[in-house]
Tab-separated table of C-alpha atoms in Angstrom:
chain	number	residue	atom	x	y	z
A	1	UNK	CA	56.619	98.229	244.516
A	2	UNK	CA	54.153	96.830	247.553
A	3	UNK	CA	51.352	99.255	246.170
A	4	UNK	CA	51.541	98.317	242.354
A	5	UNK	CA	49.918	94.323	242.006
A	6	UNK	CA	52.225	92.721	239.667
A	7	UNK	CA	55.204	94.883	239.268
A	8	UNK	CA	58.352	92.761	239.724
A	9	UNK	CA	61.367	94.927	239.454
A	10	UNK	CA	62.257	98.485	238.949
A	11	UNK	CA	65.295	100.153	237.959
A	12	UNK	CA	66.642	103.788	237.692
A	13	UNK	CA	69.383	104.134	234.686
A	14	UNK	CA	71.049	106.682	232.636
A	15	UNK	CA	69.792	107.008	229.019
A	16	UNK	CA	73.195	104.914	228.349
A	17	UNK	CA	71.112	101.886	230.111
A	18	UNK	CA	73.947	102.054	232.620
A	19	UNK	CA	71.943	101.244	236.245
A	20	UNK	CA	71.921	103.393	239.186
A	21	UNK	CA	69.237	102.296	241.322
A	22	UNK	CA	67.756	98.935	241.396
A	23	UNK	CA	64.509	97.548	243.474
A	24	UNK	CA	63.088	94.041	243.061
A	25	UNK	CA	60.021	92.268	244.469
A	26	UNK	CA	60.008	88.864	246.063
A	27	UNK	CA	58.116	86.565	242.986
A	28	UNK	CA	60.811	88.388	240.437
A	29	UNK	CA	61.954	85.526	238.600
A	30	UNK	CA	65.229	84.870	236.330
A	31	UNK	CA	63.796	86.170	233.387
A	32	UNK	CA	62.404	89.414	234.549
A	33	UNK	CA	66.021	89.565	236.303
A	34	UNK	CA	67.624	89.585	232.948
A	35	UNK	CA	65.292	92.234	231.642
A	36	UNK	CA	66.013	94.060	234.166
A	37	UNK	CA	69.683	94.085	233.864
A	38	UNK	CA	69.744	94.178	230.228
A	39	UNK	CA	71.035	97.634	228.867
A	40	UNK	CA	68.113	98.619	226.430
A	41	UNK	CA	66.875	100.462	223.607
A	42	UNK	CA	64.466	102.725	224.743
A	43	UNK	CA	65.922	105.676	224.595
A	44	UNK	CA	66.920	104.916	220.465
A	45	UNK	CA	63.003	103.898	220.157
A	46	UNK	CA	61.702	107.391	222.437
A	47	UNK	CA	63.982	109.157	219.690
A	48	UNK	CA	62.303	107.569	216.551
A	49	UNK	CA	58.861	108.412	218.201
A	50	UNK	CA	60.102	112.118	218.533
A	51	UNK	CA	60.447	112.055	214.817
A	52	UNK	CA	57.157	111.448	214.052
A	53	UNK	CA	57.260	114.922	215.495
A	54	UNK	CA	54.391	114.927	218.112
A	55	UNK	CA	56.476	116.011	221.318
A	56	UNK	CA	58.681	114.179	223.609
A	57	UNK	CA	58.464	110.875	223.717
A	58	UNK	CA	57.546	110.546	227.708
A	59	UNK	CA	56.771	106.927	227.803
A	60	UNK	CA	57.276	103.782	226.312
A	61	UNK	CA	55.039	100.396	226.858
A	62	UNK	CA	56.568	96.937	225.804
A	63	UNK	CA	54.020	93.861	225.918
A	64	UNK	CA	55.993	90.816	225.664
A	65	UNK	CA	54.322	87.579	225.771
A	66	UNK	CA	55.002	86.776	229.713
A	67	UNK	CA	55.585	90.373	231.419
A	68	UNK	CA	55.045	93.978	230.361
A	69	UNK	CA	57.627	96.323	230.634
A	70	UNK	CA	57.222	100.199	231.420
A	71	UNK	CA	59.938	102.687	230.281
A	72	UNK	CA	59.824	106.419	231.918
A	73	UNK	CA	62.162	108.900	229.665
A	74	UNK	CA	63.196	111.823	230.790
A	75	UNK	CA	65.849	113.978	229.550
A	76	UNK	CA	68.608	112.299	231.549
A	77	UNK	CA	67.165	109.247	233.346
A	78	UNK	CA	65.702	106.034	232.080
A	79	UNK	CA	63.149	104.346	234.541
A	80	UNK	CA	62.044	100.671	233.519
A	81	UNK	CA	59.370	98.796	235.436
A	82	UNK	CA	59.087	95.314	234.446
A	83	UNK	CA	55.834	93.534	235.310
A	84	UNK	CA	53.606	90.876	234.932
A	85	UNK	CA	51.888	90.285	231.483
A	86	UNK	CA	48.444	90.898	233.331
A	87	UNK	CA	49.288	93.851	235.278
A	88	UNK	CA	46.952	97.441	235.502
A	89	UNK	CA	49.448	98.817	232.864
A	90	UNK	CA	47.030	101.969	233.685
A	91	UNK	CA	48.254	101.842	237.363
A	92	UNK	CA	51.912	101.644	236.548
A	93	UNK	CA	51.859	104.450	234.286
A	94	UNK	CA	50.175	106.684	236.665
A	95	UNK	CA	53.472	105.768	239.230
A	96	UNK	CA	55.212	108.315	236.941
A	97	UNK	CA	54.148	111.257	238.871
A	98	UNK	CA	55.923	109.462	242.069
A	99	UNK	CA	58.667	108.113	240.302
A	100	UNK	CA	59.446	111.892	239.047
A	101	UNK	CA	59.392	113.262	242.485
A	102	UNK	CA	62.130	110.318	244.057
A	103	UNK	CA	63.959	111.158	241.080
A	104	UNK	CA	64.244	114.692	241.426
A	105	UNK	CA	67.020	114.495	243.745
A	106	UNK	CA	68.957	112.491	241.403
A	107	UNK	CA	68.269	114.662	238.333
A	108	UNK	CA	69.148	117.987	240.369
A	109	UNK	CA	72.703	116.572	241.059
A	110	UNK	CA	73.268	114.872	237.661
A	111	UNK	CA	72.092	119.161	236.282
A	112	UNK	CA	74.590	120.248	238.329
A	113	UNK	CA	77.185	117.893	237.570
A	114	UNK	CA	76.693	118.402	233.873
A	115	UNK	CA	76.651	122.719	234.584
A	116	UNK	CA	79.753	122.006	236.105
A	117	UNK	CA	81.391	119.770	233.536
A	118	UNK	CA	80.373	122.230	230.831
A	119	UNK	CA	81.882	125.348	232.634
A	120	UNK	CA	84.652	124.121	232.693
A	121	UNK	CA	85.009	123.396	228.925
A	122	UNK	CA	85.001	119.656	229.323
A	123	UNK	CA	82.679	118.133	225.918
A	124	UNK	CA	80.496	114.910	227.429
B	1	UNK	CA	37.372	103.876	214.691
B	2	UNK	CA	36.200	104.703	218.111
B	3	UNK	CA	33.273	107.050	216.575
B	4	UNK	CA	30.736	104.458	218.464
B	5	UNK	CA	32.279	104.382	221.900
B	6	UNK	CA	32.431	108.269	221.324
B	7	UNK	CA	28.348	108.146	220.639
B	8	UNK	CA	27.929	105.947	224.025
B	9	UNK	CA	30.083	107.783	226.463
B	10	UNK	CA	28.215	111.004	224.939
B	11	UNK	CA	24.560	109.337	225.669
B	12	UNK	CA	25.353	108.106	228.965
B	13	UNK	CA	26.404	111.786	229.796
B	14	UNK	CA	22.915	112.532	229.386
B	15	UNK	CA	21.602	110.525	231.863
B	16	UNK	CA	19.996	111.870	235.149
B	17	UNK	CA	22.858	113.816	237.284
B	18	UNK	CA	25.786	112.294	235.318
B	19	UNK	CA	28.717	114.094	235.914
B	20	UNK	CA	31.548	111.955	234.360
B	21	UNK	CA	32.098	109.018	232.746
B	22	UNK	CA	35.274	107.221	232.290
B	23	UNK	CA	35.379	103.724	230.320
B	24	UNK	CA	39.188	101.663	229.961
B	25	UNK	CA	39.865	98.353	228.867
B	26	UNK	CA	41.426	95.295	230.601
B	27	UNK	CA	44.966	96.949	231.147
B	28	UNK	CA	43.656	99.761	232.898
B	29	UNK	CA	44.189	102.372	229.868
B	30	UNK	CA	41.742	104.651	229.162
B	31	UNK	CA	39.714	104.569	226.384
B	32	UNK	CA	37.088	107.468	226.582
B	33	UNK	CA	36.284	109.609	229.359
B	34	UNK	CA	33.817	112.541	229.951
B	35	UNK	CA	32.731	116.160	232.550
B	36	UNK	CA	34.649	115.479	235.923
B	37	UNK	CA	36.290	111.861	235.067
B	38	UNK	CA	39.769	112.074	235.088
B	39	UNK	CA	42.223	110.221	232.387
B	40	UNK	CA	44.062	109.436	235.241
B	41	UNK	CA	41.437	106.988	237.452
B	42	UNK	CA	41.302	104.429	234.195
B	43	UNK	CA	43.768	102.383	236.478
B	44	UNK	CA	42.672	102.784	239.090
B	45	UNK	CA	38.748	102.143	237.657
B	46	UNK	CA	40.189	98.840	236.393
B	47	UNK	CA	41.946	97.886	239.847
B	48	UNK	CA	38.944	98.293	241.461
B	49	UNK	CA	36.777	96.300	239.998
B	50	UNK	CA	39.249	93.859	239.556
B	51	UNK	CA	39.352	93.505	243.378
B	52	UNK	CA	35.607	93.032	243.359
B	53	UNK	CA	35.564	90.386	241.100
B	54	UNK	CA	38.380	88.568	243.263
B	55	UNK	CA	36.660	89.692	246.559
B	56	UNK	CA	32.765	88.249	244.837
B	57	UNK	CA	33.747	85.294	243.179
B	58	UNK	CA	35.149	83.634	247.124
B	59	UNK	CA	31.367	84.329	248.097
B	60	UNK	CA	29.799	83.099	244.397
B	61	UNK	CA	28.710	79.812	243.623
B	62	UNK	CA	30.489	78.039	240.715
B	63	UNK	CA	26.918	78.188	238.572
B	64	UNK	CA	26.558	81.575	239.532
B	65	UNK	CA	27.570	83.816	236.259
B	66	UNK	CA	26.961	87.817	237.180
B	67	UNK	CA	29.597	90.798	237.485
B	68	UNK	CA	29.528	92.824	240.289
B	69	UNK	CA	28.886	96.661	240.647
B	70	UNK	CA	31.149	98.808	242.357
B	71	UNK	CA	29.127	101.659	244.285
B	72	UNK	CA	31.861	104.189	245.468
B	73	UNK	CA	30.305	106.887	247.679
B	74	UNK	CA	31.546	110.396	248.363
B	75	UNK	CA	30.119	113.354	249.976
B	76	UNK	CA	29.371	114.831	246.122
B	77	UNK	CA	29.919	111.844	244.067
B	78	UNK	CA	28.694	108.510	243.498
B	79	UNK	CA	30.669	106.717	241.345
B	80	UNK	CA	29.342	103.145	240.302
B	81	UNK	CA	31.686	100.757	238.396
B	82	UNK	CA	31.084	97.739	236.506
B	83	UNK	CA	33.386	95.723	234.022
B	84	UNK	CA	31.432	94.097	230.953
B	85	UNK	CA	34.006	91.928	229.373
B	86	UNK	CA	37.344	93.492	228.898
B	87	UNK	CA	36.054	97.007	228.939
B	88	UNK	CA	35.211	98.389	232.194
B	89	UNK	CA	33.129	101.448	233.182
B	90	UNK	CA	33.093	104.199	235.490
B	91	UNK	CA	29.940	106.916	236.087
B	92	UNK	CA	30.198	109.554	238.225
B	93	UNK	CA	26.979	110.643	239.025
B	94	UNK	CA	26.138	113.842	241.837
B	95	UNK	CA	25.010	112.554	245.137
B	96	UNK	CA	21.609	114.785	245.314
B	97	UNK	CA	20.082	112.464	242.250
């Protein structure tokens, strides 16, 4: 957050939009808090992308007319970064490689958790 | 569509030890890039001479209309950066020229 210029809030959620980690800078106002809370679309709009059948959709860039928003999608985890409309949007998407790496943690338990549920016959 | 920026980056590739060029527009995305440039500096490019401009225009006077250069030097590489309106510009040039 303190090394990206203009990036007001993060958050970590499930592809569900439900939250699991939140972080938000000091000049995030009301409005970027509501974006930030707000459970979103992006994993519906990564998987009309995928049909155009070019790969995974990895990323997902949202220019509204006061902030920007950055969506990370992974297989099970949704990161959004919500910054201002004049950020490096170039800087923020290169924070994926770091973002993937704090995340790994998170992603190894949430593999296990789902190898567990499904060896035990349980449907999700 | 981008058959001219193509033609550019490729001439300025010729130019006396040029080893890379990278060129990205005002939200730090990359729009061409050649040799050792990385797709991955476009932000980075943009951030820094974004800076620059911040750091030049406390020491500029108000009639004063210029952009600065960015001269970035390594023990290989020189890499010089300058933003001409919203597109900004990155060569990487070997230190022996």
């Amino acid at each position: 957050m303190e090394r990206t210029p203009g990036l007001l809030g993060a958050v970590v959620s499930d592809l569900e939009g439900v939250s699991v980690t939140c972080a938000v800078g000091s000049t995030c106002g009301e409005a970027e808090l509501a974006l930030l809370k707000t459970t979103e679309a992006a994993s519906i709009a990564a998987e009309l992308a995928e049909k155009l059948q070019m790969g995974r959709c990895k990323s997902v860039v949202t220019y509204l007319s006061t902030n920007v928003v950055v969506y990370f999608i992974s297989p099970l985890l949704l990161v959004k970064l919500v910054a201002e409309s004049h950020a490096n949007v170039g800087l923020l998407l290169e924070t994926v490689d770091d973002i993937n790496q704090i995340t790994s943690d998170l992603v190894k338990i949430l593999l296990e958790s789902q190898e567990a549920v499904q060896s035990k016959g349980l449907d999700i | 569509m981008e058959t001219d920026l193509e033609k550019e980056l490729d001439q300025v590739m010729e130019g006396d030890g040029v080893i890379g060029v990278i060129c990205c527009d005002a939200d730090g995305l990359c729009l061409g890039v050649r040799g050792k440039a990385a797709r991955a500096a476009a932000g980075h490019v943009r951030q820094l001479i974004s800076s620059a401009y911040v750091l030049s225009s406390t020491m500029a006077k108000p009639e004063d209309s210029y952009e600065p250069v960015v001269r970035v030097s390594l023990p290989e590489v020189n890499i010089l950066v300058q933003r001409y309106g919203p597109i900004t510009l990155a060569i990487f040039k070997s230190a022996e020229s």
